[in-house]
C-alpha positions as protocol buffer text, in pm:
chain_id: "A"
residue {
  index: 1
  type: GLY
  ca { x: 2556 y: -2591 z: -28 }
}
residue {
  index: 2
  type: ALA
  ca { x: 2585 y: -2938 z: -139 }
}
residue {
  index: 3
  type: VAL
  ca { x: 2587 y: -3013 z: -519 }
}
residue {
  index: 4
  type: CYS
  ca { x: 2354 y: -3290 z: -610 }
}
residue {
  index: 5
  type: GLY
  ca { x: 2356 y: -3272 z: -1005 }
}
residue {
  index: 6
  type: PHE
  ca { x: 2570 y: -3150 z: -1292 }
}
residue {
  index: 7
  type: GLU
  ca { x: 2428 y: -3154 z: -1664 }
}
residue {
  index: 8
  type: ALA
  ca { x: 2526 y: -3007 z: -1990 }
}
residue {
  index: 9
  type: PHE
  ca { x: 2317 y: -2932 z: -2293 }
}
residue {
  index: 10
  type: ILE
  ca { x: 2509 y: -2874 z: -2593 }
}
residue {
  index: 11
  type: ASN
  ca { x: 2343 y: -2865 z: -2957 }
}
residue {
  index: 12
  type: ASN
  ca { x: 2052 y: -3085 z: -2820 }
}
residue {
  index: 13
  type: LYS
  ca { x: 2267 y: -3346 z: -2676 }
}
residue {
  index: 14
  type: HIS
  ca { x: 2205 y: -3393 z: -2294 }
}
residue {
  index: 15
  type: VAL
  ca { x: 2507 y: -3512 z: -2074 }
}
residue {
  index: 16
  type: VAL
  ca { x: 2453 y: -3598 z: -1705 }
}
residue {
  index: 17
  type: GLY
  ca { x: 2776 y: -3594 z: -1470 }
}
residue {
  index: 18
  type: GLU
  ca { x: 2877 y: -3884 z: -1233 }
}
residue {
  index: 19
  type: VAL
  ca { x: 3041 y: -3827 z: -905 }
}
residue {
  index: 20
  type: LYS
  ca { x: 3414 y: -3941 z: -910 }
}
residue {
  index: 21
  type: GLU
  ca { x: 3739 y: -3902 z: -731 }
}
residue {
  index: 22
  type: LYS
  ca { x: 3904 y: -3563 z: -820 }
}
residue {
  index: 23
  type: GLU
  ca { x: 4205 y: -3699 z: -972 }
}
residue {
  index: 24
  type: LYS
  ca { x: 4043 y: -3989 z: -1156 }
}
residue {
  index: 25
  type: ALA
  ca { x: 3784 y: -3732 z: -1310 }
}
residue {
  index: 26
  type: ARG
  ca { x: 4042 y: -3511 z: -1422 }
}
residue {
  index: 27
  type: GLN
  ca { x: 4240 y: -3799 z: -1608 }
}
residue {
  index: 28
  type: GLU
  ca { x: 3922 y: -3874 z: -1772 }
}
residue {
  index: 29
  type: TYR
  ca { x: 3859 y: -3524 z: -1861 }
}
residue {
  index: 30
  type: ARG
  ca { x: 4217 y: -3482 z: -2018 }
}
residue {
  index: 31
  type: GLU
  ca { x: 4198 y: -3792 z: -2193 }
}
residue {
  index: 32
  type: ALA
  ca { x: 3860 y: -3699 z: -2342 }
}
residue {
  index: 33
  type: VAL
  ca { x: 3975 y: -3350 z: -2452 }
}
residue {
  index: 34
  type: ALA
  ca { x: 4295 y: -3519 z: -2591 }
}
residue {
  index: 35
  type: ARG
  ca { x: 4093 y: -3750 z: -2824 }
}
residue {
  index: 36
  type: GLY
  ca { x: 3876 y: -3454 z: -2939 }
}
residue {
  index: 37
  type: ASP
  ca { x: 3576 y: -3568 z: -2765 }
}
residue {
  index: 38
  type: GLY
  ca { x: 3338 y: -3314 z: -2583 }
}
residue {
  index: 39
  type: ALA
  ca { x: 3425 y: -3318 z: -2227 }
}
residue {
  index: 40
  type: TYR
  ca { x: 3276 y: -3147 z: -1913 }
}
residue {
  index: 41
  type: LEU
  ca { x: 3437 y: -3135 z: -1570 }
}
residue {
  index: 42
  type: MET
  ca { x: 3293 y: -2954 z: -1266 }
}
residue {
  index: 43
  type: GLU
  ca { x: 3486 y: -2947 z: -939 }
}
residue {
  index: 44
  type: GLN
  ca { x: 3358 y: -2803 z: -581 }
}
residue {
  index: 45
  type: GLU
  ca { x: 3656 y: -2588 z: -455 }
}
residue {
  index: 46
  type: LYS
  ca { x: 3460 y: -2478 z: -144 }
}
residue {
  index: 47
  type: PRO
  ca { x: 3100 y: -2538 z: -7 }
}
residue {
  index: 48
  type: ASP
  ca { x: 2987 y: -2241 z: -237 }
}
residue {
  index: 49
  type: ALA
  ca { x: 3245 y: -2231 z: -506 }
}
residue {
  index: 50
  type: TRP
  ca { x: 3279 y: -2438 z: -822 }
}
residue {
  index: 51
  type: THR
  ca { x: 3463 y: -2433 z: -1153 }
}
residue {
  index: 52
  type: VAL
  ca { x: 3328 y: -2574 z: -1468 }
}
residue {
  index: 53
  type: SER
  ca { x: 3566 y: -2689 z: -1747 }
}
residue {
  index: 54
  type: VAL
  ca { x: 3408 y: -2753 z: -2111 }
}
residue {
  index: 55
  type: GLY
  ca { x: 3630 y: -2877 z: -2370 }
}
residue {
  index: 56
  type: ASN
  ca { x: 3623 y: -2921 z: -2767 }
}
residue {
  index: 57
  type: ILE
  ca { x: 3299 y: -2681 z: -2799 }
}
residue {
  index: 58
  type: PRO
  ca { x: 3211 y: -2691 z: -3181 }
}
residue {
  index: 59
  type: PRO
  ca { x: 3197 y: -2355 z: -3350 }
}
residue {
  index: 60
  type: LYS
  ca { x: 2889 y: -2162 z: -3275 }
}
residue {
  index: 61
  type: ALA
  ca { x: 2765 y: -2408 z: -3040 }
}
residue {
  index: 62
  type: SER
  ca { x: 2495 y: -2339 z: -2786 }
}
residue {
  index: 63
  type: VAL
  ca { x: 2608 y: -2465 z: -2437 }
}
residue {
  index: 64
  type: LEU
  ca { x: 2397 y: -2480 z: -2123 }
}
residue {
  index: 65
  type: VAL
  ca { x: 2542 y: -2596 z: -1805 }
}
residue {
  index: 66
  type: LYS
  ca { x: 2295 y: -2672 z: -1520 }
}
residue {
  index: 67
  type: ILE
  ca { x: 2421 y: -2714 z: -1169 }
}
residue {
  index: 68
  type: THR
  ca { x: 2182 y: -2845 z: -874 }
}
residue {
  index: 69
  type: TYR
  ca { x: 2263 y: -2780 z: -533 }
}
residue {
  index: 70
  type: VAL
  ca { x: 2084 y: -2788 z: -193 }
}
residue {
  index: 71
  type: THR
  ca { x: 2145 y: -2506 z: 62 }
}
residue {
  index: 72
  type: GLU
  ca { x: 1971 y: -2416 z: 389 }
}
residue {
  index: 73
  type: LEU
  ca { x: 1833 y: -2061 z: 395 }
}
residue {
  index: 74
  type: GLY
  ca { x: 1907 y: -1841 z: 685 }
}
residue {
  index: 75
  type: MET
  ca { x: 1659 y: -1639 z: 892 }
}
residue {
  index: 76
  type: ASP
  ca { x: 1705 y: -1280 z: 981 }
}
residue {
  index: 77
  type: GLY
  ca { x: 1392 y: -1174 z: 1205 }
}
residue {
  index: 78
  type: ASP
  ca { x: 1099 y: -1295 z: 1046 }
}
residue {
  index: 79
  type: ASP
  ca { x: 1245 y: -1307 z: 704 }
}
residue {
  index: 80
  type: ILE
  ca { x: 1371 y: -1601 z: 507 }
}
residue {
  index: 81
  type: VAL
  ca { x: 1702 y: -1490 z: 317 }
}
residue {
  index: 82
  type: PHE
  ca { x: 1846 y: -1628 z: 14 }
}
residue {
  index: 83
  type: LYS
  ca { x: 2207 y: -1467 z: -78 }
}
residue {
  index: 84
  type: PHE
  ca { x: 2388 y: -1521 z: -400 }
}
residue {
  index: 85
  type: PRO
  ca { x: 2750 y: -1387 z: -409 }
}
residue {
  index: 86
  type: ALA
  ca { x: 2860 y: -1154 z: -694 }
}
residue {
  index: 87
  type: THR
  ca { x: 3231 y: -1235 z: -671 }
}
residue {
  index: 88
  type: LEU
  ca { x: 3503 y: -1421 z: -500 }
}
residue {
  index: 89
  type: GLY
  ca { x: 3806 y: -1277 z: -342 }
}
residue {
  index: 90
  type: GLY
  ca { x: 4042 y: -1192 z: -605 }
}
residue {
  index: 91
  type: ASP
  ca { x: 4313 y: -1437 z: -519 }
}
residue {
  index: 92
  type: THR
  ca { x: 4064 y: -1723 z: -465 }
}
residue {
  index: 93
  type: ALA
  ca { x: 3930 y: -1663 z: -805 }
}
residue {
  index: 94
  type: SER
  ca { x: 4256 y: -1634 z: -978 }
}
residue {
  index: 95
  type: LYS
  ca { x: 4376 y: -1960 z: -821 }
}
residue {
  index: 96
  type: MET
  ca { x: 4058 y: -2136 z: -913 }
}
residue {
  index: 97
  type: LEU
  ca { x: 4101 y: -2009 z: -1264 }
}
residue {
  index: 98
  type: ASP
  ca { x: 4471 y: -2069 z: -1300 }
}
residue {
  index: 99
  type: ASP
  ca { x: 4441 y: -2452 z: -1213 }
}
residue {
  index: 100
  type: VAL
  ca { x: 4524 y: -2636 z: -1531 }
}
residue {
  index: 101
  type: THR
  ca { x: 4311 y: -2915 z: -1602 }
}
residue {
  index: 102
  type: GLN
  ca { x: 4429 y: -3016 z: -1958 }
}
residue {
  index: 103
  type: SER
  ca { x: 4712 y: -2910 z: -2200 }
}
residue {
  index: 104
  type: ALA
  ca { x: 4583 y: -3055 z: -2511 }
}
residue {
  index: 105
  type: THR
  ca { x: 4410 y: -2738 z: -2642 }
}
residue {
  index: 106
  type: GLN
  ca { x: 4410 y: -2371 z: -2573 }
}
residue {
  index: 107
  type: VAL
  ca { x: 4245 y: -2252 z: -2220 }
}
residue {
  index: 108
  type: VAL
  ca { x: 4042 y: -1952 z: -2192 }
}
residue {
  index: 109
  type: ALA
  ca { x: 3930 y: -1861 z: -1830 }
}
residue {
  index: 110
  type: ILE
  ca { x: 3615 y: -1664 z: -1796 }
}
residue {
  index: 111
  type: ASN
  ca { x: 3564 y: -1452 z: -1506 }
}
residue {
  index: 112
  type: ALA
  ca { x: 3428 y: -1121 z: -1395 }
}
residue {
  index: 113
  type: ARG
  ca { x: 3763 y: -932 z: -1520 }
}
residue {
  index: 114
  type: ASN
  ca { x: 3767 y: -1063 z: -1880 }
}
residue {
  index: 115
  type: THR
  ca { x: 3383 y: -1079 z: -1949 }
}
residue {
  index: 116
  type: MET
  ca { x: 3197 y: -788 z: -2060 }
}
residue {
  index: 117
  type: MET
  ca { x: 2827 y: -795 z: -1992 }
}
residue {
  index: 118
  type: ARG
  ca { x: 2565 y: -597 z: -2177 }
}
residue {
  index: 119
  type: ASP
  ca { x: 2173 y: -565 z: -2195 }
}
residue {
  index: 120
  type: GLU
  ca { x: 1983 y: -714 z: -2512 }
}
residue {
  index: 121
  type: GLY
  ca { x: 2072 y: -478 z: -2793 }
}
residue {
  index: 122
  type: GLU
  ca { x: 2314 y: -238 z: -2634 }
}
residue {
  index: 123
  type: GLU
  ca { x: 2648 y: -180 z: -2756 }
}
residue {
  index: 124
  type: GLY
  ca { x: 2916 y: -294 z: -2519 }
}
residue {
  index: 125
  type: GLU
  ca { x: 3270 y: -127 z: -2460 }
}
residue {
  index: 126
  type: ASP
  ca { x: 3560 y: -253 z: -2249 }
}
residue {
  index: 127
  type: GLU
  ca { x: 3664 y: 14 z: -1993 }
}
residue {
  index: 128
  type: GLU
  ca { x: 3999 y: -149 z: -1970 }
}
residue {
  index: 129
  type: ASP
  ca { x: 4186 y: -390 z: -2185 }
}
residue {
  index: 130
  type: GLU
  ca { x: 4241 y: -674 z: -1971 }
}
residue {
  index: 131
  type: GLY
  ca { x: 4255 y: -965 z: -2230 }
}
residue {
  index: 132
  type: PRO
  ca { x: 3995 y: -1154 z: -2451 }
}
residue {
  index: 133
  type: SER
  ca { x: 3643 y: -1051 z: -2375 }
}
residue {
  index: 134
  type: THR
  ca { x: 3327 y: -1248 z: -2388 }
}
residue {
  index: 135
  type: ILE
  ca { x: 2988 y: -1077 z: -2396 }
}
residue {
  index: 136
  type: VAL
  ca { x: 2733 y: -1228 z: -2137 }
}
residue {
  index: 137
  type: ARG
  ca { x: 2375 y: -1142 z: -2040 }
}
residue {
  index: 138
  type: GLN
  ca { x: 2369 y: -1206 z: -1680 }
}
residue {
  index: 139
  type: THR
  ca { x: 2055 y: -1290 z: -1548 }
}
residue {
  index: 140
  type: LEU
  ca { x: 1907 y: -1477 z: -1230 }
}
residue {
  index: 141
  type: THR
  ca { x: 1562 y: -1635 z: -1203 }
}
residue {
  index: 142
  type: LEU
  ca { x: 1404 y: -1809 z: -886 }
}
residue {
  index: 143
  type: GLY
  ca { x: 1137 y: -2048 z: -848 }
}
residue {
  index: 144
  type: ILE
  ca { x: 977 y: -2013 z: -482 }
}
residue {
  index: 145
  type: GLU
  ca { x: 744 y: -2250 z: -299 }
}
residue {
  index: 146
  type: MET
  ca { x: 663 y: -2198 z: 51 }
}
residue {
  index: 147
  type: PRO
  ca { x: 454 y: -2379 z: 289 }
}
residue {
  index: 148
  type: TYR
  ca { x: 253 y: -2086 z: 384 }
}
residue {
  index: 149
  type: ASP
  ca { x: 106 y: -1779 z: 216 }
}
residue {
  index: 150
  type: ILE
  ca { x: 364 y: -1522 z: 96 }
}
residue {
  index: 151
  type: GLU
  ca { x: 332 y: -1194 z: 256 }
}
residue {
  index: 152
  type: GLN
  ca { x: 632 y: -997 z: 108 }
}
residue {
  index: 153
  type: ILE
  ca { x: 914 y: -1054 z: -133 }
}
residue {
  index: 154
  type: VAL
  ca { x: 1176 y: -784 z: -156 }
}
residue {
  index: 155
  type: SER
  ca { x: 1545 y: -722 z: -229 }
}
residue {
  index: 156
  type: PRO
  ca { x: 1735 y: -475 z: -47 }
}
residue {
  index: 157
  type: THR
  ca { x: 2022 y: -502 z: -271 }
}
residue {
  index: 158
  type: HIS
  ca { x: 1858 y: -467 z: -621 }
}
residue {
  index: 159
  type: LYS
  ca { x: 1532 y: -300 z: -532 }
}
residue {
  index: 160
  type: ALA
  ca { x: 1439 y: -156 z: -880 }
}
residue {
  index: 161
  type: LYS
  ca { x: 1557 y: -471 z: -1071 }
}
residue {
  index: 162
  type: LEU
  ca { x: 1319 y: -742 z: -997 }
}
residue {
  index: 163
  type: ASN
  ca { x: 1023 y: -883 z: -1192 }
}
residue {
  index: 164
  type: ILE
  ca { x: 778 y: -1080 z: -952 }
}
residue {
  index: 165
  type: LYS
  ca { x: 503 y: -1294 z: -1027 }
}
residue {
  index: 166
  type: ALA
  ca { x: 341 y: -1460 z: -733 }
}
residue {
  index: 167
  type: THR
  ca { x: 30 y: -1665 z: -603 }
}
residue {
  index: 168
  type: ASN
  ca { x: -55 y: -1728 z: -235 }
}
residue {
  index: 169
  type: THR
  ca { x: 245 y: -1999 z: -187 }
}
residue {
  index: 170
  type: MET
  ca { x: 441 y: -1976 z: -513 }
}
residue {
  index: 171
  type: ALA
  ca { x: 635 y: -1734 z: -704 }
}
residue {
  index: 172
  type: CYS
  ca { x: 880 y: -1663 z: -986 }
}
residue {
  index: 173
  type: VAL
  ca { x: 1156 y: -1395 z: -925 }
}
residue {
  index: 174
  type: GLU
  ca { x: 1337 y: -1272 z: -1216 }
}
residue {
  index: 175
  type: LEU
  ca { x: 1642 y: -1044 z: -1181 }
}
residue {
  index: 176
  type: GLN
  ca { x: 1647 y: -790 z: -1521 }
}
residue {
  index: 177
  type: PRO
  ca { x: 1973 y: -813 z: -1710 }
}
residue {
  index: 178
  type: VAL
  ca { x: 2248 y: -622 z: -1582 }
}
residue {
  index: 179
  type: VAL
  ca { x: 2508 y: -453 z: -1753 }
}
residue {
  index: 180
  type: LYS
  ca { x: 2864 y: -576 z: -1619 }
}
residue {
  index: 181
  type: GLN
  ca { x: 2841 y: -735 z: -1288 }
}
residue {
  index: 182
  type: LEU
  ca { x: 2595 y: -770 z: -1014 }
}
residue {
  index: 183
  type: GLY
  ca { x: 2780 y: -495 z: -835 }
}
residue {
  index: 184
  type: PHE
  ca { x: 2735 y: -647 z: -510 }
}
residue {
  index: 185
  type: ASP
  ca { x: 2594 y: -983 z: -334 }
}
residue {
  index: 186
  type: PHE
  ca { x: 2236 y: -1033 z: -443 }
}
residue {
  index: 187
  type: GLU
  ca { x: 1992 y: -1077 z: -149 }
}
residue {
  index: 188
  type: LEU
  ca { x: 1629 y: -1172 z: -148 }
}
residue {
  index: 189
  type: ARG
  ca { x: 1416 y: -1157 z: 163 }
}
residue {
  index: 190
  type: ILE
  ca { x: 1085 y: -1369 z: 177 }
}
residue {
  index: 191
  type: ARG
  ca { x: 825 y: -1316 z: 460 }
}
residue {
  index: 192
  type: ILE
  ca { x: 558 y: -1574 z: 491 }
}
residue {
  index: 193
  type: GLU
  ca { x: 273 y: -1658 z: 748 }
}
residue {
  index: 194
  type: ASN
  ca { x: 377 y: -1855 z: 1044 }
}
residue {
  index: 195
  type: PRO
  ca { x: 733 y: -1817 z: 973 }
}
residue {
  index: 196
  type: ARG
  ca { x: 844 y: -1969 z: 1305 }
}
residue {
  index: 197
  type: GLU
  ca { x: 649 y: -2263 z: 1317 }
}
residue {
  index: 198
  type: PRO
  ca { x: 835 y: -2584 z: 1328 }
}
residue {
  index: 199
  type: ARG
  ca { x: 834 y: -2792 z: 1007 }
}
residue {
  index: 200
  type: MET
  ca { x: 973 y: -3131 z: 888 }
}
residue {
  index: 201
  type: TRP
  ca { x: 1045 y: -3242 z: 549 }
}
residue {
  index: 202
  type: VAL
  ca { x: 1086 y: -3624 z: 438 }
}
residue {
  index: 203
  type: GLU
  ca { x: 1219 y: -3729 z: 110 }
}
residue {
  index: 204
  type: GLU
  ca { x: 1307 y: -4058 z: -39 }
}
residue {
  index: 205
  type: ASN
  ca { x: 1549 y: -4156 z: -313 }
}
residue {
  index: 206
  type: VAL
  ca { x: 1522 y: -4400 z: -572 }
}
residue {
  index: 207
  type: ASP
  ca { x: 1654 y: -4674 z: -337 }
}
residue {
  index: 208
  type: GLY
  ca { x: 1415 y: -4605 z: -69 }
}
residue {
  index: 209
  type: HIS
  ca { x: 1630 y: -4441 z: 184 }
}
residue {
  index: 210
  type: LYS
  ca { x: 1470 y: -4166 z: 359 }
}
residue {
  index: 211
  type: ALA
  ca { x: 1577 y: -3841 z: 491 }
}
residue {
  index: 212
  type: ALA
  ca { x: 1427 y: -3589 z: 733 }
}
residue {
  index: 213
  type: MET
  ca { x: 1512 y: -3215 z: 785 }
}
residue {
  index: 214
  type: ILE
  ca { x: 1347 y: -3043 z: 1095 }
}
residue {
  index: 215
  type: SER
  ca { x: 1332 y: -2651 z: 1062 }
}
residue {
  index: 216
  type: PHE
  ca { x: 1275 y: -2472 z: 1387 }
}
residue {
  index: 217
  type: PHE
  ca { x: 1344 y: -2090 z: 1454 }
}
residue {
  index: 218
  type: PRO
  ca { x: 1239 y: -2003 z: 1797 }
}
residue {
  index: 219
  type: LYS
  ca { x: 1166 y: -1641 z: 1907 }
}
residue {
  index: 220
  type: PHE
  ca { x: 1292 y: -1512 z: 2234 }
}
residue {
  index: 221
  type: ASP
  ca { x: 1182 y: -1196 z: 2422 }
}
residue {
  index: 222
  type: TYR
  ca { x: 1446 y: -972 z: 2514 }
}
residue {
  index: 223
  type: SER
  ca { x: 1488 y: -625 z: 2678 }
}
residue {
  index: 224
  type: THR
  ca { x: 1630 y: -344 z: 2474 }
}
residue {
  index: 225
  type: GLN
  ca { x: 1965 y: -224 z: 2548 }
}
residue {
  index: 226
  type: ILE
  ca { x: 2010 y: 151 z: 2607 }
}
residue {
  index: 227
  type: GLU
  ca { x: 2381 y: 126 z: 2509 }
}
residue {
  index: 228
  type: ASN
  ca { x: 2537 y: -126 z: 2267 }
}
residue {
  index: 229
  type: GLU
  ca { x: 2908 y: -224 z: 2200 }
}
residue {
  index: 230
  type: VAL
  ca { x: 2984 y: -326 z: 1842 }
}
residue {
  index: 231
  type: ILE
  ca { x: 3297 y: -491 z: 1747 }
}
residue {
  index: 232
  type: ILE
  ca { x: 3362 y: -533 z: 1371 }
}
residue {
  index: 233
  type: LEU
  ca { x: 3619 y: -771 z: 1242 }
}
residue {
  index: 234
  type: LEU
  ca { x: 3756 y: -751 z: 890 }
}
residue {
  index: 235
  type: ASP
  ca { x: 3950 y: -1061 z: 744 }
}
residue {
  index: 236
  type: ARG
  ca { x: 4269 y: -908 z: 597 }
}
residue {
  index: 237
  type: SER
  ca { x: 4413 y: -1252 z: 460 }
}
residue {
  index: 238
  type: ALA
  ca { x: 4547 y: -1295 z: 116 }
}
residue {
  index: 239
  type: SER
  ca { x: 4185 y: -1378 z: -38 }
}
residue {
  index: 240
  type: MET
  ca { x: 4052 y: -1039 z: 69 }
}
residue {
  index: 241
  type: THR
  ca { x: 4192 y: -832 z: -175 }
}
residue {
  index: 242
  type: MET
  ca { x: 4032 y: -595 z: -461 }
}
residue {
  index: 243
  type: ALA
  ca { x: 3669 y: -643 z: -476 }
}
residue {
  index: 244
  type: ALA
  ca { x: 3636 y: -844 z: -180 }
}
residue {
  index: 245
  type: ILE
  ca { x: 3803 y: -611 z: 85 }
}
residue {
  index: 246
  type: GLU
  ca { x: 3585 y: -312 z: -82 }
}
residue {
  index: 247
  type: GLU
  ca { x: 3282 y: -491 z: -44 }
}
residue {
  index: 248
  type: ALA
  ca { x: 3359 y: -562 z: 310 }
}
residue {
  index: 249
  type: THR
  ca { x: 3462 y: -212 z: 391 }
}
residue {
  index: 250
  type: ARG
  ca { x: 3138 y: -104 z: 232 }
}
residue {
  index: 251
  type: ILE
  ca { x: 2956 y: -338 z: 465 }
}
residue {
  index: 252
  type: ALA
  ca { x: 3131 y: -204 z: 772 }
}
residue {
  index: 253
  type: ASN
  ca { x: 3061 y: 149 z: 686 }
}
residue {
  index: 254
  type: LEU
  ca { x: 2674 y: 69 z: 613 }
}
residue {
  index: 255
  type: ILE
  ca { x: 2676 y: -98 z: 965 }
}
residue {
  index: 256
  type: ILE
  ca { x: 2813 y: 209 z: 1146 }
}
residue {
  index: 257
  type: ASP
  ca { x: 2566 y: 449 z: 963 }
}
residue {
  index: 258
  type: ASN
  ca { x: 2262 y: 236 z: 1066 }
}
residue {
  index: 259
  type: LEU
  ca { x: 2344 y: 196 z: 1434 }
}
residue {
  index: 260
  type: PRO
  ca { x: 2121 y: 314 z: 1703 }
}
residue {
  index: 261
  type: PRO
  ca { x: 2206 y: 625 z: 1932 }
}
residue {
  index: 262
  type: HIS
  ca { x: 2457 y: 551 z: 2221 }
}
residue {
  index: 263
  type: SER
  ca { x: 2654 y: 287 z: 2024 }
}
residue {
  index: 264
  type: TYR
  ca { x: 3007 y: 206 z: 2054 }
}
residue {
  index: 265
  type: VAL
  ca { x: 3231 y: 75 z: 1780 }
}
residue {
  index: 266
  type: ASN
  ca { x: 3562 y: -99 z: 1797 }
}
């Protein structure tokens, strides 16, 4: 995905981010924190991985960070698929959170290992003592607008945890608050009428420049194979540790369990 907006709301104050060269943005962030000013820094480490640093938050302040990004949704059969990752690889997450952006004040890195999540009104308890804990109510809300009537909206990963309100072409999907982490990647599948009909979007920015995107997913007829050979490759690099390799192993086992008869696996 591509980030196209970064905003912060703190105690009714609205701050809009600007795109700057990485080292210059970090320098301005460090200087603002050293002066005692409120400061916000967002860095995109990978196409779909970002870190957000917030400096000098007043006591008991309410802070909302809004990230806007654009990404292309995939197609699986006749379904439009949206995926939201639950975790990053252990080493990747640690490297991102251990990166020091300023040294004027104490830094607290918030991630899945030092964050305790609970439902509204539920008492939370740490399973392990892994440093300071922050109680976070984790939710996910999606607004959907489609060019044709929506026939079906399902989540194969969180079937019983969705609240869905829909009209013919629009829908609002809310993931009910979850205790601890999402567990595994969130996936939402949307089926509409004429899913493979070619479409084109044209947008214009404030300067009058236009951009167009064409969506085209042809469907090919093919014969069914009696015998299939499936090769499963698992990444064993340094980033694939802990939760990441466990999730990859779970998916590989799921694939094997759902293979058709007369299949060979390597």
